[in-house]
Short mmCIF file of C-alpha atoms and ligand atoms in Angstrom, two decimals:
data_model
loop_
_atom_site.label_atom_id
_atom_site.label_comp_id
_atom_site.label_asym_id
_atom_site.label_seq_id
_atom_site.Cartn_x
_atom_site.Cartn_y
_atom_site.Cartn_z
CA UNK A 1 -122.62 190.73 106.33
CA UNK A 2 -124.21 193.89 107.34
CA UNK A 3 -127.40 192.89 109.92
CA UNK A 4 -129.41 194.56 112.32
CA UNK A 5 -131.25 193.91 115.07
CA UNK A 6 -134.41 193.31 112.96
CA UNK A 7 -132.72 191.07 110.61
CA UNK A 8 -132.50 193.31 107.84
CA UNK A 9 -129.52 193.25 105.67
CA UNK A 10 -127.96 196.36 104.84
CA UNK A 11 -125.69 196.54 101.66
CA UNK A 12 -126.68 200.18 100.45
CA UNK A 13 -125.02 203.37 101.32
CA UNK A 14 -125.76 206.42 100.46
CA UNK A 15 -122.87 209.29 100.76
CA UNK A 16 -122.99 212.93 100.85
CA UNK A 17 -120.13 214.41 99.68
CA UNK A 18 -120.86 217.80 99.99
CA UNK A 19 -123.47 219.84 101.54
CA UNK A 20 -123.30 222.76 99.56
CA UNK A 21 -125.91 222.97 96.66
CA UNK A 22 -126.00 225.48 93.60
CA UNK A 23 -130.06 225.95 93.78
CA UNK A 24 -132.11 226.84 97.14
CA UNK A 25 -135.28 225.27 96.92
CA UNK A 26 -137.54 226.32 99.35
CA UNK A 27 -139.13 223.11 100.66
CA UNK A 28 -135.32 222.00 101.42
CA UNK A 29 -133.61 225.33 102.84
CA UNK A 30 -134.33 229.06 103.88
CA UNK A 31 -131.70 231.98 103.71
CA UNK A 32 -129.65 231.00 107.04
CA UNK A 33 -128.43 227.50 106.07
CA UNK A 34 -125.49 227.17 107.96
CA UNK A 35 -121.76 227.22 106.69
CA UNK A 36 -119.75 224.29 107.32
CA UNK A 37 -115.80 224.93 106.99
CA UNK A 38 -114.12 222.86 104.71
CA UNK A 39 -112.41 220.73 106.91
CA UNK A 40 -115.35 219.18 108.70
CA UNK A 41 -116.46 218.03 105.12
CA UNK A 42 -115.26 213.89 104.55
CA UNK A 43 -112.16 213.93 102.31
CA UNK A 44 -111.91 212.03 99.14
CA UNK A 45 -109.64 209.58 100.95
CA UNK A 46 -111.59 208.94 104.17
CA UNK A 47 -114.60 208.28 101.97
CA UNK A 48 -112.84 206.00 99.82
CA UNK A 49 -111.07 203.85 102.81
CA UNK A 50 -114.91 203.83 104.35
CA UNK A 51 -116.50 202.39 101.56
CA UNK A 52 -113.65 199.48 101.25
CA UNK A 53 -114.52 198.50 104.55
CA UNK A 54 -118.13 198.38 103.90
CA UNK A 55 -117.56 196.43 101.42
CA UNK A 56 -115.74 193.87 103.15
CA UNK A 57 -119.15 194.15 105.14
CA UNK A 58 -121.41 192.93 102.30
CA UNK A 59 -122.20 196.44 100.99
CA UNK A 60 -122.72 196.15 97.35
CA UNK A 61 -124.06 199.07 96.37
CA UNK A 62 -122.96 202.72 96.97
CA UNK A 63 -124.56 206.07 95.81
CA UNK A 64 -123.22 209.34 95.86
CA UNK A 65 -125.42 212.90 96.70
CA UNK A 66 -125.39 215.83 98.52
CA UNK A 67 -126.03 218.57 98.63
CA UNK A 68 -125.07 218.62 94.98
CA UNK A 69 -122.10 216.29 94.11
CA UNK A 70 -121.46 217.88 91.04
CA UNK A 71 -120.32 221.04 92.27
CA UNK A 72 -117.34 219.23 93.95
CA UNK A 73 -113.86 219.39 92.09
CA UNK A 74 -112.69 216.23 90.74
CA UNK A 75 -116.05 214.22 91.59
CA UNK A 76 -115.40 211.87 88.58
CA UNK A 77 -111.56 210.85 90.66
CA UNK A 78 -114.14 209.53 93.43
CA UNK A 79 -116.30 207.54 91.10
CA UNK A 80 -113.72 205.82 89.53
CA UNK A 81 -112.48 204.61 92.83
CA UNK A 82 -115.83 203.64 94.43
CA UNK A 83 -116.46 202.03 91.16
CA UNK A 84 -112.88 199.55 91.03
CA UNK A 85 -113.47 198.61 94.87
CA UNK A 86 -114.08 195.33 94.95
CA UNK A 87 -117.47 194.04 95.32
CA UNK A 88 -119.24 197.26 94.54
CA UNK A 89 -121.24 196.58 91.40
CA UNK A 90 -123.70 198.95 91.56
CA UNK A 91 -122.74 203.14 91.92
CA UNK A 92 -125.12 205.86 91.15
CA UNK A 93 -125.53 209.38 91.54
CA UNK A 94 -128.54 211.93 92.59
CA UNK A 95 -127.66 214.95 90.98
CA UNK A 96 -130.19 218.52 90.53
CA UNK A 97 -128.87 217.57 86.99
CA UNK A 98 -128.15 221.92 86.16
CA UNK A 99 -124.11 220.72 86.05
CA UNK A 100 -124.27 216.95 84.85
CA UNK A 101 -124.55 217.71 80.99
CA UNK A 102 -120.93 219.31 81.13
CA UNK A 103 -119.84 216.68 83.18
CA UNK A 104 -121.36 213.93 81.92
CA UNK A 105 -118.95 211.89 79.19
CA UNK A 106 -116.78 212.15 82.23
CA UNK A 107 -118.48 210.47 84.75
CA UNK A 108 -119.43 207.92 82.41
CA UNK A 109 -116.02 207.47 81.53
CA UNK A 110 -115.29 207.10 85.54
CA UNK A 111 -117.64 204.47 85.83
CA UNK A 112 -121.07 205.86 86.34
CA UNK A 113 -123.61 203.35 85.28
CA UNK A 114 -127.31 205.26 86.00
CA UNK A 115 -128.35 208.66 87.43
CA UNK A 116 -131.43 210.14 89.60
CA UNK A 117 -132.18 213.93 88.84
CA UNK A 118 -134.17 215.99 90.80
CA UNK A 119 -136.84 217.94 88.88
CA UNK A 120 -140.02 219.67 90.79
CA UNK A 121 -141.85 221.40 87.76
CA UNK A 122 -141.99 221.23 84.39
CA UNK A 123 -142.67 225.21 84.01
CA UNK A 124 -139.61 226.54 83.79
CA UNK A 125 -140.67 230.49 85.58
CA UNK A 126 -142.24 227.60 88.23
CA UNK A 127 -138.40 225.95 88.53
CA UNK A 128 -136.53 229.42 88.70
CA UNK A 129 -139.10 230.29 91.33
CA UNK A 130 -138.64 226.69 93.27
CA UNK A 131 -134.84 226.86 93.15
CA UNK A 132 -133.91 230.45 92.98
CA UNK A 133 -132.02 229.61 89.68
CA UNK A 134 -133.05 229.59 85.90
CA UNK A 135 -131.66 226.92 84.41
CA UNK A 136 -134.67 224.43 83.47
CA UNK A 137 -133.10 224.28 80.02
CA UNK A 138 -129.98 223.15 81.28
CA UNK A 139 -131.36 220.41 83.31
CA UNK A 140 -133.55 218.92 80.49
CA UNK A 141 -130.46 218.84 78.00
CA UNK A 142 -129.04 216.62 80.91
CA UNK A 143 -131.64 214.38 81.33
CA UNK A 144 -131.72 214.00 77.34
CA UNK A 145 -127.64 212.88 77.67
CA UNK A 146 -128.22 211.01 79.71
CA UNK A 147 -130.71 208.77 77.91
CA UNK A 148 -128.53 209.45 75.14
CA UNK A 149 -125.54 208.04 77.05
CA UNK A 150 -127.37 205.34 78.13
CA UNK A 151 -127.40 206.06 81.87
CA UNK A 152 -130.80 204.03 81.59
CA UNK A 153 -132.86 203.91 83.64
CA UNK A 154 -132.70 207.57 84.02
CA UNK A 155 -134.77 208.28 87.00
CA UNK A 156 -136.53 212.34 87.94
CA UNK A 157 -137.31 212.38 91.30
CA UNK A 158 -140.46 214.84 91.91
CA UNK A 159 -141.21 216.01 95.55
CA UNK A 160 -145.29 216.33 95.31
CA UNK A 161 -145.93 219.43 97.69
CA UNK A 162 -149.47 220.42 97.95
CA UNK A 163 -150.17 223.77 96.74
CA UNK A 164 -146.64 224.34 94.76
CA UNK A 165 -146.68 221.41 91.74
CA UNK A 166 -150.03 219.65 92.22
CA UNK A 167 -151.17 220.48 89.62
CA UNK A 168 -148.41 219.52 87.13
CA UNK A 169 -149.03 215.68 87.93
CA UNK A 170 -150.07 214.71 84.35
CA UNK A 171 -147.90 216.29 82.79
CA UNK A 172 -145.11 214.59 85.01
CA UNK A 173 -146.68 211.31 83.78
CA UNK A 174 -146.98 212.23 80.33
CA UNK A 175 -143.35 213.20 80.70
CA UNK A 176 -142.36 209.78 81.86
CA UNK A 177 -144.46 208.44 78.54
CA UNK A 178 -142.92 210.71 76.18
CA UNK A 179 -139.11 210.81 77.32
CA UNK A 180 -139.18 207.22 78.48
CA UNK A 181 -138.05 207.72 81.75
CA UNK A 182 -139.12 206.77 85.09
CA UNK A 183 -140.57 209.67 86.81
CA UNK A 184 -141.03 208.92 90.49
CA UNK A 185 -143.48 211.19 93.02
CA UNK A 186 -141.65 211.25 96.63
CA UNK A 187 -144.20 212.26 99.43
CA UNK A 188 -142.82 215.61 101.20
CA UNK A 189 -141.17 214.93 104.32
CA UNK A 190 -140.33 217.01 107.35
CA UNK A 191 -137.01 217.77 107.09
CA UNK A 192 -134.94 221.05 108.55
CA UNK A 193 -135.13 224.57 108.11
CA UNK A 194 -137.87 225.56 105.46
CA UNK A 195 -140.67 227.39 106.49
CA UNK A 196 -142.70 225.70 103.92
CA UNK A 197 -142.92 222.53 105.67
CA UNK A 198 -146.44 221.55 107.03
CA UNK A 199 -148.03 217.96 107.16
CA UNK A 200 -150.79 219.69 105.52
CA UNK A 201 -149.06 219.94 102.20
CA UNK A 202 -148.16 215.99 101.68
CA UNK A 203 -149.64 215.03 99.31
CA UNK A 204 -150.15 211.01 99.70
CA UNK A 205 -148.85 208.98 96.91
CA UNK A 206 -151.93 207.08 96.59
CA UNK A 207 -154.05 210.43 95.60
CA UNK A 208 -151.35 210.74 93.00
CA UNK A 209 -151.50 206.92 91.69
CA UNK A 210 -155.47 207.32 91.29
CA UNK A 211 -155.15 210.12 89.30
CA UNK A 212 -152.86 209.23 87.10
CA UNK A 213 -154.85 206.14 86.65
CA UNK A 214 -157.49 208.24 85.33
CA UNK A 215 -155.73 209.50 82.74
CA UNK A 216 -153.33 206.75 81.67
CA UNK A 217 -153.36 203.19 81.26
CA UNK A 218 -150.34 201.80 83.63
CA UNK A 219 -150.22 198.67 85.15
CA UNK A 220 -147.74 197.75 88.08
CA UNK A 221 -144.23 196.75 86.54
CA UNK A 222 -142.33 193.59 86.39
CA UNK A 223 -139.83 195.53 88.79
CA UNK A 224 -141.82 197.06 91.08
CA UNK A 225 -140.57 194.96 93.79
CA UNK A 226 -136.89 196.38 94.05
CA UNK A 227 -136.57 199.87 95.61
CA UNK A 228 -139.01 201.56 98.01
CA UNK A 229 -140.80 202.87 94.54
CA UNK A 230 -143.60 201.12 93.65
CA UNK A 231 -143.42 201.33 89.72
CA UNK A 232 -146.13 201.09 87.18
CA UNK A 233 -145.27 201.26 83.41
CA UNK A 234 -147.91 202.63 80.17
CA UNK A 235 -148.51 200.83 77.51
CA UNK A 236 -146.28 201.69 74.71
CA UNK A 237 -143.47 203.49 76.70
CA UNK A 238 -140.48 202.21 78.20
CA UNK A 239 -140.91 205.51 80.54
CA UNK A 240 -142.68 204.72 84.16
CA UNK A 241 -144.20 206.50 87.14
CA UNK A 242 -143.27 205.32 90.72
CA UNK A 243 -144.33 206.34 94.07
CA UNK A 244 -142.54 206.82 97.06
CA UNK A 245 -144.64 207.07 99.92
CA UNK A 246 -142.41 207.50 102.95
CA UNK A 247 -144.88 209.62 104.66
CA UNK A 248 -147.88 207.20 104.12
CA UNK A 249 -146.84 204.04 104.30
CA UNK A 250 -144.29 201.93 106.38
CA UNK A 251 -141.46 201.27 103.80
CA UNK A 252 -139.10 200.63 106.83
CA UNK A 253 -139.38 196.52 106.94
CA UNK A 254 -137.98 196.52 103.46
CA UNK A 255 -134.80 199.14 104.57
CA UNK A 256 -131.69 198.03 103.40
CA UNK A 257 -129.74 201.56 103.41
CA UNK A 258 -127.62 203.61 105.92
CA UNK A 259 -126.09 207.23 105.19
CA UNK A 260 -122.99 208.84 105.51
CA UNK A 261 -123.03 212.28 106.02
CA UNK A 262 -120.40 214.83 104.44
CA UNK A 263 -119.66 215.66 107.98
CA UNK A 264 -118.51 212.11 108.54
CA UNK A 265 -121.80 210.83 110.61
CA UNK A 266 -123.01 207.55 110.60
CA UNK A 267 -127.05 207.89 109.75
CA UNK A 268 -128.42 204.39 110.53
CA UNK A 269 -131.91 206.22 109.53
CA UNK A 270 -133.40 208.78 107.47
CA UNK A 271 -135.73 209.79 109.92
CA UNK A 272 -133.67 209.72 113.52
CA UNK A 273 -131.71 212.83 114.50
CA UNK A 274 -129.38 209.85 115.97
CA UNK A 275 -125.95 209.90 114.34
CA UNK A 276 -122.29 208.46 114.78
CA UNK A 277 -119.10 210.09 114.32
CA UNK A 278 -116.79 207.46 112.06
CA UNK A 279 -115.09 210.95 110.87
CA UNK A 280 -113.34 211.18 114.16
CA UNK A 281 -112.09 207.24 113.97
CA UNK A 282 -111.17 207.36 110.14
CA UNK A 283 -108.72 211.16 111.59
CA UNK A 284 -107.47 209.31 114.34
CA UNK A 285 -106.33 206.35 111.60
CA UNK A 286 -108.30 203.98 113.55
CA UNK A 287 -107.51 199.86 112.90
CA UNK A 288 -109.47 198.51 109.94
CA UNK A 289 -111.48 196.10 112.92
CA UNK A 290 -112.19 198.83 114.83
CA UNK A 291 -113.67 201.15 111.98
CA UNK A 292 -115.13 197.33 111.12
CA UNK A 293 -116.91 197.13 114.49
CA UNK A 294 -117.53 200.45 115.00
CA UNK A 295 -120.14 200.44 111.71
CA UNK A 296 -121.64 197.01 112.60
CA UNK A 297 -122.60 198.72 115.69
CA UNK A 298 -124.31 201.24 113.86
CA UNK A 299 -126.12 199.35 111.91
CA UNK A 300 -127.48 197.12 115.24
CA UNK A 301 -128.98 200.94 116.67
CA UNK A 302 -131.03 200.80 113.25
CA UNK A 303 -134.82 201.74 114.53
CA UNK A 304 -137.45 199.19 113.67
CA UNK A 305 -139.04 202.24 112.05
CA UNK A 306 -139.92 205.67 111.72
CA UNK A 307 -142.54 207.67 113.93
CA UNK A 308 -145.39 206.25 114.06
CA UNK A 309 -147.74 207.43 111.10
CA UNK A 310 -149.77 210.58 112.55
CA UNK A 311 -147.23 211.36 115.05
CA UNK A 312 -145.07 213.13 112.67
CA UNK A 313 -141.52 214.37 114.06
CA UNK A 314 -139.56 216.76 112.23
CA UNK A 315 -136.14 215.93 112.07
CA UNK A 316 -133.62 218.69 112.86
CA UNK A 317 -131.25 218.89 109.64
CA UNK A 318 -132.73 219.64 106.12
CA UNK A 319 -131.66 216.93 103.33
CA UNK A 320 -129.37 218.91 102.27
CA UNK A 321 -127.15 218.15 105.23
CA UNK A 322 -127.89 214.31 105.35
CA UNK A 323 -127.56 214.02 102.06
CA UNK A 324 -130.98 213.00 100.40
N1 SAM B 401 -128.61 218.01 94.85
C1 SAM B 401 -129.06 216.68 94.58
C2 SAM B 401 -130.46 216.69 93.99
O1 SAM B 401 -131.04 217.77 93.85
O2 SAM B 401 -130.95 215.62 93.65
C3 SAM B 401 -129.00 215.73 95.76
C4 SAM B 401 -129.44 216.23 97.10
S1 SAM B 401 -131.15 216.64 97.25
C5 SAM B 401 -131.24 217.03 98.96
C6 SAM B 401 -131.87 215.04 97.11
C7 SAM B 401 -133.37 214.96 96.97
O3 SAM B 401 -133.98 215.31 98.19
C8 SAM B 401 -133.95 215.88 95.91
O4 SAM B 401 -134.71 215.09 95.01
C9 SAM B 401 -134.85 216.79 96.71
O5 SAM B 401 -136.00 217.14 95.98
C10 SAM B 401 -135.22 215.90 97.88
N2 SAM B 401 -135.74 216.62 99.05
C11 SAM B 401 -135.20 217.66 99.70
N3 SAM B 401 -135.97 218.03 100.75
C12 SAM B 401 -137.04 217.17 100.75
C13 SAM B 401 -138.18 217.02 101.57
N4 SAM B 401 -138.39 217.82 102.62
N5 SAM B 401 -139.06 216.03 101.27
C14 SAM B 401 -138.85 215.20 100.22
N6 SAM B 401 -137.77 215.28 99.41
C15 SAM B 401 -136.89 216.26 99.67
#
């Protein structure tokens, strides 16, 4: 078993395994996001042989992002091998959603059981604006294959930045009502490059949750306790609205996660520039005990937490790069 210092048990990764992305929002990246060379990026092989291990470790569940993973040849081969190693029984995906409809009988067919897409506005000028790329259509025909499909509960994540969607917050809930899917509000966090970033335009999830309360009748879910979302559902609708409130509140006891970056770094957590380089053991065919010890170690330099609330730190690498 996976434990750290703090006694919390880690059997989540999340792996990047790309960090190139088909859309440029502008709260993630500006114009000069640097170019990594293909052969710094994790290959199919080393990712596979790192999740095996971690799951000798206790890791159970395992979910793949980027950058965007589905603009990576072949994605669906690493699925289906995440997906047969034994005693992984959960894999997911968190996908900008623009390529998944193509994809998508594939990826169910290699295993994929549920999916998170990223979706900022409901406008689509507002989206081509966000991301630098029309293709709002294209992303809700996804999101409607994948309820099709059954890739339930499909899941939108919505950054809430003050001054850019604010005012679309009703309509993301009556979304969630209508569609029946779980729309979930993620506080803005300071992350890399963008020029847009400023503390001043988080938007804390509680401002959200009253609001919505206004307007709708929700009451907490029966699941509200698994996840760092705290979930409400509406009466007649199997859609919900969550809130992830990383900014203002301490989620951080509850942690069970680490990251792998598609530059092959160990990222005990989200917000520490600290990271460890497992690419460099998994090139130099390190011993499975080694690689073994080597990410139990990481996972003992876990922080207790993040910054301290009001002393917000931004961290050096957008979320493109960790993989979000
Ligand atoms: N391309 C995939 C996607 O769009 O979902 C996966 C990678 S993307 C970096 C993952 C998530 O991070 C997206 O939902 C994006 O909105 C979110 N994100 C990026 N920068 C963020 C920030 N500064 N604060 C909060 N969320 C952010």
């Amino acid at each position: 078993m996976l434990m750290d210092k703090y006694n919390r048990v880690i059997n989540y990764i999340r792996i990047s395994v790309t960090d190139k992305c088909n859309l440029r929002c502008k709260y993630c990246v500006n114009e000069n996001f640097p170019h990594i060379p293909h052969p710094e990026i994790l290959r199919y092989e080393e990712i596979i042989r790192f999740v095996k291990l971690c799951a000798e470790l206790g890791v159970t569940k395992v979910r793949l992002t980027g950058g965007e993973p589905l603009i990576k040849q072949d994605i669906e081969f690493l699925l289906k091998e995440i997906n047969q190693i034994e005693g992984i029984n959960d894999m997911s995906l968190t996908t900008n959603g623009v390529f998944l409809g193509e994809k998508i009988h594939r990826l169910k067919e290699a295993g994929l059981k549920r999916v998170n897409i990223s979706l900022d506005s409901l406008k689509p000028e507002r989206f081509a604006y966000i991301t630098g790329v029309d293709a709002y259509d294209r992303v809700l025909e996804s999101i409607s294959l994948a309820k099709d499909l059954g890739l339930n509960p499909v899941k939108i994540n919505t950054v809430m930045i003050k001054g850019f969607n604010d005012d679309e917050i009703l309509d993301f809930a009556r979304f969630a009502k209508v569609w029946d899917v779980q729309v979930r509000f993620i506080e803005f966090m300071p992350f890399g490059e963008s020029t847009l970033w400023n503390s001043s335009r988080i938007i804390p999830s509680g401002e959200v949750e009253e609001l919505i309360k206004k307007a709708y009748q929700i009451k907490p879910s029966r699941n509200s306790h698994k996840g760092p979302a705290k979930m409400f559902e509406f009466e007649g609708s199997l859609g919900q609205v969550g809130f992830i409130s990383p900014m203002s509140t301490h989620i951080c006891s509850e942690c069970n996660r680490i990251r792998l970056t598609s530059t092959g770094m160990i990222k005990p957590c989200l917000f520490s520039d600290t990271e460890y380089d497992v690419k460099r053991l998994l090139r130099e065919n390190a011993p499975d005990d080694v690689l073994k010890r080597f990410i139990s170690d990481c996972v003992v330099a876990k922080p207790e937490r993040k910054y301290e609330i009001g002393l917000i730190k931004k961290c050096q690498k957008s979320l493109i790069s960790i993989g979000g």
